[in-house]
PDB file of C-alpha atoms in Angstrom:
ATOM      1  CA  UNK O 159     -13.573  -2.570 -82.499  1.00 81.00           C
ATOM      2  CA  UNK O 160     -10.369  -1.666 -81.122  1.00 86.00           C
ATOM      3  CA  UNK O 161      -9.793  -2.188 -77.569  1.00 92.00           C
ATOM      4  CA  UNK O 162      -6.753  -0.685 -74.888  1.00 96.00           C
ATOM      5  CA  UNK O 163      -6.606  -2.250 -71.483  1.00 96.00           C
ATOM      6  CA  UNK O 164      -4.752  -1.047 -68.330  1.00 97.00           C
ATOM      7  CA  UNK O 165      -3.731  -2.862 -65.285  1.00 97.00           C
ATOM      8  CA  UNK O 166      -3.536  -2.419 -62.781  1.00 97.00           C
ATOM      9  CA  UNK O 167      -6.327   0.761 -62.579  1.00 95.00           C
ATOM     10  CA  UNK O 168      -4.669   2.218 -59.625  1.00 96.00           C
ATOM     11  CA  UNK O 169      -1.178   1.283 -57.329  1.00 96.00           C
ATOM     12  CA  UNK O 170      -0.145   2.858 -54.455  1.00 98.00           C
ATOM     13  CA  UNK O 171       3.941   3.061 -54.282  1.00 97.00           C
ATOM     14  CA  UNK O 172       6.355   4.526 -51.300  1.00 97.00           C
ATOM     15  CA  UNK O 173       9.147   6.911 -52.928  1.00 97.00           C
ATOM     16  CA  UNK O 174      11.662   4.862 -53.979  1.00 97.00           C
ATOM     17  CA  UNK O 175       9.565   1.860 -55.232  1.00 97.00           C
ATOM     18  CA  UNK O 176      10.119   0.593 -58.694  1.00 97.00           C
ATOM     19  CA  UNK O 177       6.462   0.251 -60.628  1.00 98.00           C
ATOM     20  CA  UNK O 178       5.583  -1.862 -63.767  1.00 98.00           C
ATOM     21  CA  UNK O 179       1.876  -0.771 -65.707  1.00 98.00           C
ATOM     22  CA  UNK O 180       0.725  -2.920 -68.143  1.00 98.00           C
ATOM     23  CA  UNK O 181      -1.389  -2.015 -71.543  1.00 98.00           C
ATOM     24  CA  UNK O 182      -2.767  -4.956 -73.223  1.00 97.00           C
ATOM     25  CA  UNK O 183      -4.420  -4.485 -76.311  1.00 97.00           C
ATOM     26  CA  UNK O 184      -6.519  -5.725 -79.701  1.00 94.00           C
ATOM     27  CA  UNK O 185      -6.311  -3.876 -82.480  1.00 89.00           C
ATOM     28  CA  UNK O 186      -6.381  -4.430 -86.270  1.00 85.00           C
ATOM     29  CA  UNK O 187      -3.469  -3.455 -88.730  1.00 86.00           C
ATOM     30  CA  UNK O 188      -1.460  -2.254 -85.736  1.00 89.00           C
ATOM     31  CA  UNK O 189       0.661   0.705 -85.981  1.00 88.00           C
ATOM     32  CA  UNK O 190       1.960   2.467 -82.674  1.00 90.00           C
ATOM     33  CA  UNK O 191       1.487   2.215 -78.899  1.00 94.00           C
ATOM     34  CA  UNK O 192       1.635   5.472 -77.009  1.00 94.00           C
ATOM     35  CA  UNK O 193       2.161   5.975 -73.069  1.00 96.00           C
ATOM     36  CA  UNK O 194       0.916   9.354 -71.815  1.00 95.00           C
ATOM     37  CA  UNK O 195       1.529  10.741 -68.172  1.00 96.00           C
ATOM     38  CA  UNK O 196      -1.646  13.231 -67.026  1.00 94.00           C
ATOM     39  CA  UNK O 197      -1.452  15.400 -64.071  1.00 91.00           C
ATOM     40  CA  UNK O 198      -4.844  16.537 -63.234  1.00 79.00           C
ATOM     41  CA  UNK O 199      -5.097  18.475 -66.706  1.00 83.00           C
ATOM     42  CA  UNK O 200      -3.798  17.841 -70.139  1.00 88.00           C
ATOM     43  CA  UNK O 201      -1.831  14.334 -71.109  1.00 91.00           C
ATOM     44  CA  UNK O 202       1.641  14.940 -71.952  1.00 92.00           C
ATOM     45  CA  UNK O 203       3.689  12.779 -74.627  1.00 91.00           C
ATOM     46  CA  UNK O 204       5.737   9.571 -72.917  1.00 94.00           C
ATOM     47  CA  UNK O 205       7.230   7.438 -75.701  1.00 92.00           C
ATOM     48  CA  UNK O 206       5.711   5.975 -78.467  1.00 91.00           C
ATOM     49  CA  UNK O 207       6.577   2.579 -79.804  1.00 93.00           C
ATOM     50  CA  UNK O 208       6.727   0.551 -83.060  1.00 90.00           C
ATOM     51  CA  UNK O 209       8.742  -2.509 -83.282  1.00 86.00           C
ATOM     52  CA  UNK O 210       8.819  -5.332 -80.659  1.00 88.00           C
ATOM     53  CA  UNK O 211      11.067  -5.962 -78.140  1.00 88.00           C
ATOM     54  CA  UNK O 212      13.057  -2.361 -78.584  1.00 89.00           C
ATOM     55  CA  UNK O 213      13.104  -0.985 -75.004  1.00 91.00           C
ATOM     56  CA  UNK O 214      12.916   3.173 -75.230  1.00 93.00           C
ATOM     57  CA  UNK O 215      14.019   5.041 -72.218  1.00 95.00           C
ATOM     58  CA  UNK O 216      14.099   8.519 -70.605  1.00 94.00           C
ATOM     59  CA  UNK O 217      15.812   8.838 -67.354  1.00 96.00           C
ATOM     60  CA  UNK O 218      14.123   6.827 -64.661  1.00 97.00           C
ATOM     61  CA  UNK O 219      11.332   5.121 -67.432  1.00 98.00           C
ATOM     62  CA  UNK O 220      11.492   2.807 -69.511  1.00 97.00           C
ATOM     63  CA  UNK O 221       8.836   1.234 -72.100  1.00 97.00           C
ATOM     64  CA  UNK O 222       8.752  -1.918 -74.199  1.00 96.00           C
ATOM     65  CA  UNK O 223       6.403  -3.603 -76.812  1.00 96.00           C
ATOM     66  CA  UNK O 224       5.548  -7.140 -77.545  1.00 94.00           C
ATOM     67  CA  UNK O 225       3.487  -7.314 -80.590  1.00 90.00           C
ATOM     68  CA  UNK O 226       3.208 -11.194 -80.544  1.00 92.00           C
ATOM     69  CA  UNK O 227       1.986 -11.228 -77.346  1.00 92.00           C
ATOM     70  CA  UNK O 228      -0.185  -7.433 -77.755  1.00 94.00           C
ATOM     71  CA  UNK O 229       0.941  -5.408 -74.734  1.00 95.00           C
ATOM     72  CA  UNK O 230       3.230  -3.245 -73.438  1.00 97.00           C
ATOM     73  CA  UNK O 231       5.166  -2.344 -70.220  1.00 98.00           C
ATOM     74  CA  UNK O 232       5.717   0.669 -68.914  1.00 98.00           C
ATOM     75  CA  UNK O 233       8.460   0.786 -66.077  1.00 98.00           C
ATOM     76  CA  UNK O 234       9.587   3.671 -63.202  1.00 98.00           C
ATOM     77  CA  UNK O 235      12.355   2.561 -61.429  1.00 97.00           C
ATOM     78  CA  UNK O 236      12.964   4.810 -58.163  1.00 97.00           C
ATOM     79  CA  UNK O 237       9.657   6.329 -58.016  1.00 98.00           C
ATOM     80  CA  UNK O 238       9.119  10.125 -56.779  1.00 97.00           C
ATOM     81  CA  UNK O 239       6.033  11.902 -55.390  1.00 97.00           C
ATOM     82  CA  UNK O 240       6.138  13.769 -58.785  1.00 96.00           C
ATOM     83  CA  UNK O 241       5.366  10.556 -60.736  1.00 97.00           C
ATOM     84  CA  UNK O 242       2.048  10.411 -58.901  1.00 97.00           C
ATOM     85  CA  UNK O 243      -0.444  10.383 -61.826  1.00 97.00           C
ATOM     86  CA  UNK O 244      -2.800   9.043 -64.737  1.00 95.00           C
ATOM     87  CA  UNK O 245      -0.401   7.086 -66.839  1.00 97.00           C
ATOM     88  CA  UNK O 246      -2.227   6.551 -70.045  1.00 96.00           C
ATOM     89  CA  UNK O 247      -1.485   3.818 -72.705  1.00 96.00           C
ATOM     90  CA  UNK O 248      -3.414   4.291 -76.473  1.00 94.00           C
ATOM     91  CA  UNK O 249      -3.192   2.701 -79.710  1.00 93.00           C
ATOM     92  CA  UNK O 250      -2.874   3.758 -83.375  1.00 90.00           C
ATOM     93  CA  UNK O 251      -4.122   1.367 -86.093  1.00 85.00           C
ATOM     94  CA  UNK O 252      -3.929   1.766 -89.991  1.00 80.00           C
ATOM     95  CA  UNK O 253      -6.675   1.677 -91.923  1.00 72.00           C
ATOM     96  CA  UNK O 254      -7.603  -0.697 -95.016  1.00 69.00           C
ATOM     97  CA  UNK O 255      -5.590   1.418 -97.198  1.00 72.00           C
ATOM     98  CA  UNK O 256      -3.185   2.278 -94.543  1.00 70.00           C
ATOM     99  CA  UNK O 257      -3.660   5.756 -93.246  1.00 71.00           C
ATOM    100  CA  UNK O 258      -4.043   6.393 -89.748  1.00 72.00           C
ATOM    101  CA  UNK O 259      -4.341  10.084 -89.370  1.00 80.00           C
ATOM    102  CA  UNK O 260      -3.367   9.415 -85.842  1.00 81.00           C
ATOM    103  CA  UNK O 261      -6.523   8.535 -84.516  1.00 85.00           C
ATOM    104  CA  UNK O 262      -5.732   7.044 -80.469  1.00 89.00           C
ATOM    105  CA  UNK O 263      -7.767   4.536 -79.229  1.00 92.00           C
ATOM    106  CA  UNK O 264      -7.049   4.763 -75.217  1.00 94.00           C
ATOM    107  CA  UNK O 265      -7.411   2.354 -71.877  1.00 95.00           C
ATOM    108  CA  UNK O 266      -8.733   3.938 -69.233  1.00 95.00           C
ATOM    109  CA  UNK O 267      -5.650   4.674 -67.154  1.00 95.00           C
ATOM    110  CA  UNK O 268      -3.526   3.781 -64.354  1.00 97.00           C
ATOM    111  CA  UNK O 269      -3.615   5.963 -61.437  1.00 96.00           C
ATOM    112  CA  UNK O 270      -0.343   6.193 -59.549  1.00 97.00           C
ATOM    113  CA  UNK O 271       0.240   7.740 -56.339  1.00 97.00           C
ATOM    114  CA  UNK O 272       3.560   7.763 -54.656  1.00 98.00           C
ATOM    115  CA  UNK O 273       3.973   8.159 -50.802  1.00 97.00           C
ATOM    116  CA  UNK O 274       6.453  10.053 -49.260  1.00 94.00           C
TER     117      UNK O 274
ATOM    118  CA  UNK E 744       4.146  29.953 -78.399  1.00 70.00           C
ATOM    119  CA  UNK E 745       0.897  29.220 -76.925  1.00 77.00           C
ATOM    120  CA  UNK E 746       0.114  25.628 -78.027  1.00 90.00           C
ATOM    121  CA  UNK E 747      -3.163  24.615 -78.189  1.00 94.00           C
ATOM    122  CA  UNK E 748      -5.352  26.824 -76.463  1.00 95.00           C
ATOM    123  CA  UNK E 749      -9.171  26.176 -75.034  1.00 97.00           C
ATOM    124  CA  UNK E 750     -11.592  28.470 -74.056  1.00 96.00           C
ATOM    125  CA  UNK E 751     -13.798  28.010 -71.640  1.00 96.00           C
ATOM    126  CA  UNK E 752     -11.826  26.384 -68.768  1.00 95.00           C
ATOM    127  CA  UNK E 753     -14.912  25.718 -67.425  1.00 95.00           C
ATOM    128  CA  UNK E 754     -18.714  25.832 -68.206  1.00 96.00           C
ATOM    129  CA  UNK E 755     -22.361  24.719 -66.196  1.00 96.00           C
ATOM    130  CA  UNK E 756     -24.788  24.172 -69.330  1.00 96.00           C
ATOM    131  CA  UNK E 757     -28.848  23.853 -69.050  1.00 96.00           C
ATOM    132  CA  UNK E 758     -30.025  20.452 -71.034  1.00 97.00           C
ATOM    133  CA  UNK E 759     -31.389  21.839 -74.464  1.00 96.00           C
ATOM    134  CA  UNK E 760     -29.027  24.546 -74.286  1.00 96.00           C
ATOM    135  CA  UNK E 761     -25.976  24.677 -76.902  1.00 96.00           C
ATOM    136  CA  UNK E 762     -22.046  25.598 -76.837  1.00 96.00           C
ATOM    137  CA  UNK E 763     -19.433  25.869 -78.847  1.00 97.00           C
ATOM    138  CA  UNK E 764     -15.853  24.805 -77.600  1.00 97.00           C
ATOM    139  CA  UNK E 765     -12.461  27.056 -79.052  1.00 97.00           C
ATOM    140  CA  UNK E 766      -9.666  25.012 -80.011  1.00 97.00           C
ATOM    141  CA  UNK E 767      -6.837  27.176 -81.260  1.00 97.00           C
ATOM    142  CA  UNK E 768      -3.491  26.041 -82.263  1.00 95.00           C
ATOM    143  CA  UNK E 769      -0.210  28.357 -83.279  1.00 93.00           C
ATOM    144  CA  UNK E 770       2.185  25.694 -84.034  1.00 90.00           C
ATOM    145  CA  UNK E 771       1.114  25.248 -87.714  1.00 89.00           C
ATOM    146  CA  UNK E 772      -0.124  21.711 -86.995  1.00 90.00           C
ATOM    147  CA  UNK E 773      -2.250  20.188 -89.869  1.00 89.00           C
ATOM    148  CA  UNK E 774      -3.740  17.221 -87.209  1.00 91.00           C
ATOM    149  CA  UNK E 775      -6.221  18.372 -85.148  1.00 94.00           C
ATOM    150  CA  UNK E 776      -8.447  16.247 -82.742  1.00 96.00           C
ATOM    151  CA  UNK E 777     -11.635  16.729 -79.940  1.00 97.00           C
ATOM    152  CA  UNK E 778     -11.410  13.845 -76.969  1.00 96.00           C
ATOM    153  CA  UNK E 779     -13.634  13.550 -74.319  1.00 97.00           C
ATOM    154  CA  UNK E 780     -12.628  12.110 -70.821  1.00 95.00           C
ATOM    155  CA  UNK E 781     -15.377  10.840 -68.371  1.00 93.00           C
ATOM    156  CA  UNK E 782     -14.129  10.214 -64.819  1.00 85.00           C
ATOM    157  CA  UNK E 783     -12.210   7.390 -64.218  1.00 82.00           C
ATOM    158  CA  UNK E 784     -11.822   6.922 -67.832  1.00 85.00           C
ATOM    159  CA  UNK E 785      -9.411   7.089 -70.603  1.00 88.00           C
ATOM    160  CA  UNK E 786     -10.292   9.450 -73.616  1.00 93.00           C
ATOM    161  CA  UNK E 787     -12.845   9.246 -76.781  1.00 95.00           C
ATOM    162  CA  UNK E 788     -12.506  10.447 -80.056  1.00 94.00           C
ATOM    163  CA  UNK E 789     -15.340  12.655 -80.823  1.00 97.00           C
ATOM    164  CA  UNK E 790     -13.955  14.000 -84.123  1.00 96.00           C
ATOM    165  CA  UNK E 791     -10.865  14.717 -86.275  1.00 94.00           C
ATOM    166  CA  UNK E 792      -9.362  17.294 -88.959  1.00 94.00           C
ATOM    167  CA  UNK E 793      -6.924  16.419 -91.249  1.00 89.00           C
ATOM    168  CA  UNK E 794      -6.378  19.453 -92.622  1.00 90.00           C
ATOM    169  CA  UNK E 795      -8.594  23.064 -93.481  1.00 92.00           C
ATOM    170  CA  UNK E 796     -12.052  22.361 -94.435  1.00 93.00           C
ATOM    171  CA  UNK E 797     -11.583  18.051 -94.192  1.00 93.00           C
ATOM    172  CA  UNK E 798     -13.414  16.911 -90.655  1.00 95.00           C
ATOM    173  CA  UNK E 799     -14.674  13.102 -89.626  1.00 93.00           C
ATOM    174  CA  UNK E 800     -16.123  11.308 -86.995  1.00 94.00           C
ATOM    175  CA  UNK E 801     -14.059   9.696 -84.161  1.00 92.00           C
ATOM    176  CA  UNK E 802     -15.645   7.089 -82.047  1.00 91.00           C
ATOM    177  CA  UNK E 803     -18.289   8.895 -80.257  1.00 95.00           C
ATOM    178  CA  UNK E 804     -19.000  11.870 -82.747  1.00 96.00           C
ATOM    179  CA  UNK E 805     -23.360  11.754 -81.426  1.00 95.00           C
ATOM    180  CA  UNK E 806     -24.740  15.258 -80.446  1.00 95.00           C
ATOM    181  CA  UNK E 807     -21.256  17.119 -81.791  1.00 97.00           C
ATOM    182  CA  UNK E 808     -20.249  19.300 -85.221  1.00 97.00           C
ATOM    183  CA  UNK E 809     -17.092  20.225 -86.067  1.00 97.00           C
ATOM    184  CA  UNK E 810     -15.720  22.956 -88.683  1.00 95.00           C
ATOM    185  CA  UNK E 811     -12.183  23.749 -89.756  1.00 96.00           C
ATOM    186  CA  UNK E 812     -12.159  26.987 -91.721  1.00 95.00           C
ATOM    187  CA  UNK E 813      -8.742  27.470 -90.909  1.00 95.00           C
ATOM    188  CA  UNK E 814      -5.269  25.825 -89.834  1.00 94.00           C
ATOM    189  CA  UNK E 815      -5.577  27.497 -86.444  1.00 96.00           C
ATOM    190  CA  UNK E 816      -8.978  27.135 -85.466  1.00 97.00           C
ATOM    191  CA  UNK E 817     -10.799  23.780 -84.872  1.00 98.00           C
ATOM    192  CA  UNK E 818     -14.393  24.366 -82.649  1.00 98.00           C
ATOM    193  CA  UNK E 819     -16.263  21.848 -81.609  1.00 98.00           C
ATOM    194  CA  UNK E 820     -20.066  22.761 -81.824  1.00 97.00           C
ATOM    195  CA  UNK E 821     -22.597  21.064 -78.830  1.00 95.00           C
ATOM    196  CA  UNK E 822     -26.452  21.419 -80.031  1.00 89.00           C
ATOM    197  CA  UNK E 823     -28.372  20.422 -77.957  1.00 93.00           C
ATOM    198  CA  UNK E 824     -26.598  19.719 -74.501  1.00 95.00           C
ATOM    199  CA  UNK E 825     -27.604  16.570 -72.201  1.00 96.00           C
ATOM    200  CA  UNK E 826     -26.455  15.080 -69.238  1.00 95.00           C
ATOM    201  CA  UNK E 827     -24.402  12.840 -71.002  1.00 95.00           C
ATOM    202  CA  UNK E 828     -22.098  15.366 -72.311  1.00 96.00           C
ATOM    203  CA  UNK E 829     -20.694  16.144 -68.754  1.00 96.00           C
ATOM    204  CA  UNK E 830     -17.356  15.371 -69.489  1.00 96.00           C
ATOM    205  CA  UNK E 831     -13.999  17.269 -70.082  1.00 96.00           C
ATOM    206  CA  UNK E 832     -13.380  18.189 -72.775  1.00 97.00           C
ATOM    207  CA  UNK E 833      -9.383  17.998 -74.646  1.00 97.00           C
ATOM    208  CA  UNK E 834      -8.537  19.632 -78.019  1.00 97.00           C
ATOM    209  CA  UNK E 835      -5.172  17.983 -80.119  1.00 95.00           C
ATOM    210  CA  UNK E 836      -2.731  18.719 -82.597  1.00 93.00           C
ATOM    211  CA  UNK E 837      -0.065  16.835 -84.603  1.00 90.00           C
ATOM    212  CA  UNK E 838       1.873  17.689 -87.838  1.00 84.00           C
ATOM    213  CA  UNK E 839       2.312  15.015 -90.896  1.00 76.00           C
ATOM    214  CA  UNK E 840       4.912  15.093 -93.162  1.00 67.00           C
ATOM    215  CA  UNK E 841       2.842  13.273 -95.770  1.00 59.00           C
ATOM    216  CA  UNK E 842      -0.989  12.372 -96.358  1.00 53.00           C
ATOM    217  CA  UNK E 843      -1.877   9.406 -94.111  1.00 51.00           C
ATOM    218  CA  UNK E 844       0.817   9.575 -91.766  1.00 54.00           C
ATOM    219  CA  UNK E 845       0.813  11.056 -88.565  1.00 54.00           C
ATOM    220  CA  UNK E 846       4.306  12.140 -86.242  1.00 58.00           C
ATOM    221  CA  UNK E 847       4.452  10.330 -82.538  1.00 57.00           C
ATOM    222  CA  UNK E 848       3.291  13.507 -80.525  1.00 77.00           C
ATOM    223  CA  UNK E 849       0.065  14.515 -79.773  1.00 87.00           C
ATOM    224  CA  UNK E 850      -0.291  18.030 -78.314  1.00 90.00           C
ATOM    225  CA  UNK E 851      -2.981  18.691 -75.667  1.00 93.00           C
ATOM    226  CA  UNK E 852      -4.472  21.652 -74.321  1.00 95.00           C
ATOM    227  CA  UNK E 853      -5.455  22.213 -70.965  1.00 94.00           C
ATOM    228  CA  UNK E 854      -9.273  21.103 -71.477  1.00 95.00           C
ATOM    229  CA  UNK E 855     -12.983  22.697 -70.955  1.00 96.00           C
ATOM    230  CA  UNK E 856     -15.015  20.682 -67.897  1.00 96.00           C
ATOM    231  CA  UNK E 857     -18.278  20.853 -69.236  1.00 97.00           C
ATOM    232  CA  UNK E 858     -21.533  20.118 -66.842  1.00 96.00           C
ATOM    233  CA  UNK E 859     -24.488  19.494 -68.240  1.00 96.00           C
ATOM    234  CA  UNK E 860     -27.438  20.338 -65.216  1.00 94.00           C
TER     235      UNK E 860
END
């Protein structure tokens, strides 16, 4: 059974903090790890991430996957009040034959909240 | 465009009685999923559509039907509700270019809470 894990489950930041949230995870016939920010109603796309060790960015986050080692980081540098949220990490495998019909396996979240 | 659309936002069930959740999507997607979320936790997969008229189980598919008569539409059908189904509730949609393979983004809509009394 495939299996997403997320620490820490909550962190409390002041503004300006820089945060790291880690996804660890076992899957089999691996094929993409997803990071999804929710804000009290639907998730909403992050990055998603193939190939070890390529960092992908957007403005003040940052991701990065280590397939050897089967997790992932997920970094906000200068943290705002509006990054206070469920930051959700899931997994796609292939199956036997290689489809995957993106089918997420998720951890159960990170809760951020930034201070003023 | 509306995205992926639910209906209801929200919804108090009796146990034993039964529900159908609307999932509608505008964006021509092919992909469509059901997730459910219990508090405190990430989501499920409850079932899945690859395309009109092709539906499968997810990981917790018990006390759920699906049908996909068309692109658009993809309800998921609740029987016979228990306490167990108090949850919320988060309809999906992705386009693939080709058979097997799905793009990176997931589209959700804005959820049903469901309680189950």
């Amino acid at each position: 059974e495939d299996k997403v894990v997320q620490s820490p489950l909550s962190l409390v930041v002041h503004e300006g903090d820089t945060v790291t949230l880690n996804c660890s995870y076992e899957v089999t016939n691996f094929r993409s790890l997803l990071w999804y920010k929710q804000e009290k109603k639907a998730p909403t796309f992050l990055f998603m991430l193939t190939s070890s060790g390529i960092e992908k960015k957007s403005g003040r986050l940052s991701s990065i996957l280590d397939k050897k080692e089967l997790f992932s980081i997920l970094n906000i540098t200068a943290t705002q009040t509006g990054d206070s949220a469920v930051y959700l990490c899931a997994v796609e495998a292939k199956s036997a034959g290689g489809t995957s019909y993106g089918k997420l396996t998720f951890g159960q979240g990170t809760i951020l909240t930034v201070h003023p | 465009n509306a995205g992926v659309t639910q209906t209801p936002k929200f919804r108090i069930l009796k146990i034993g009685q039964s529900m159908t959740l609307q999932c509608t999507q505008d964006m021509n997607h092919n992909y469509m999923y059901w997730y459910r979320q219990d508090p405190g936790m990430g989501l499920k997969l409850i079932y899945y559509s690859v395309g009109a008229g092709i539906t499968d189980k997810g990981e917790v598919p018990n006390g759920y039907n699906v049908s996909r008569s068309t692109t658009e539409d993809f309800p998921l059908r609740l029987e016979l509700a228990a306490p167990s189904q108090t949850s919320v509730y988060f309809c999906a949609s992705s386009y693939s270019l080709a058979s097997g393979r799905s793009t990176d983004t997931q589209y959700f809509g804005p959820g049903t809470r469901l309680t189950v009394l």
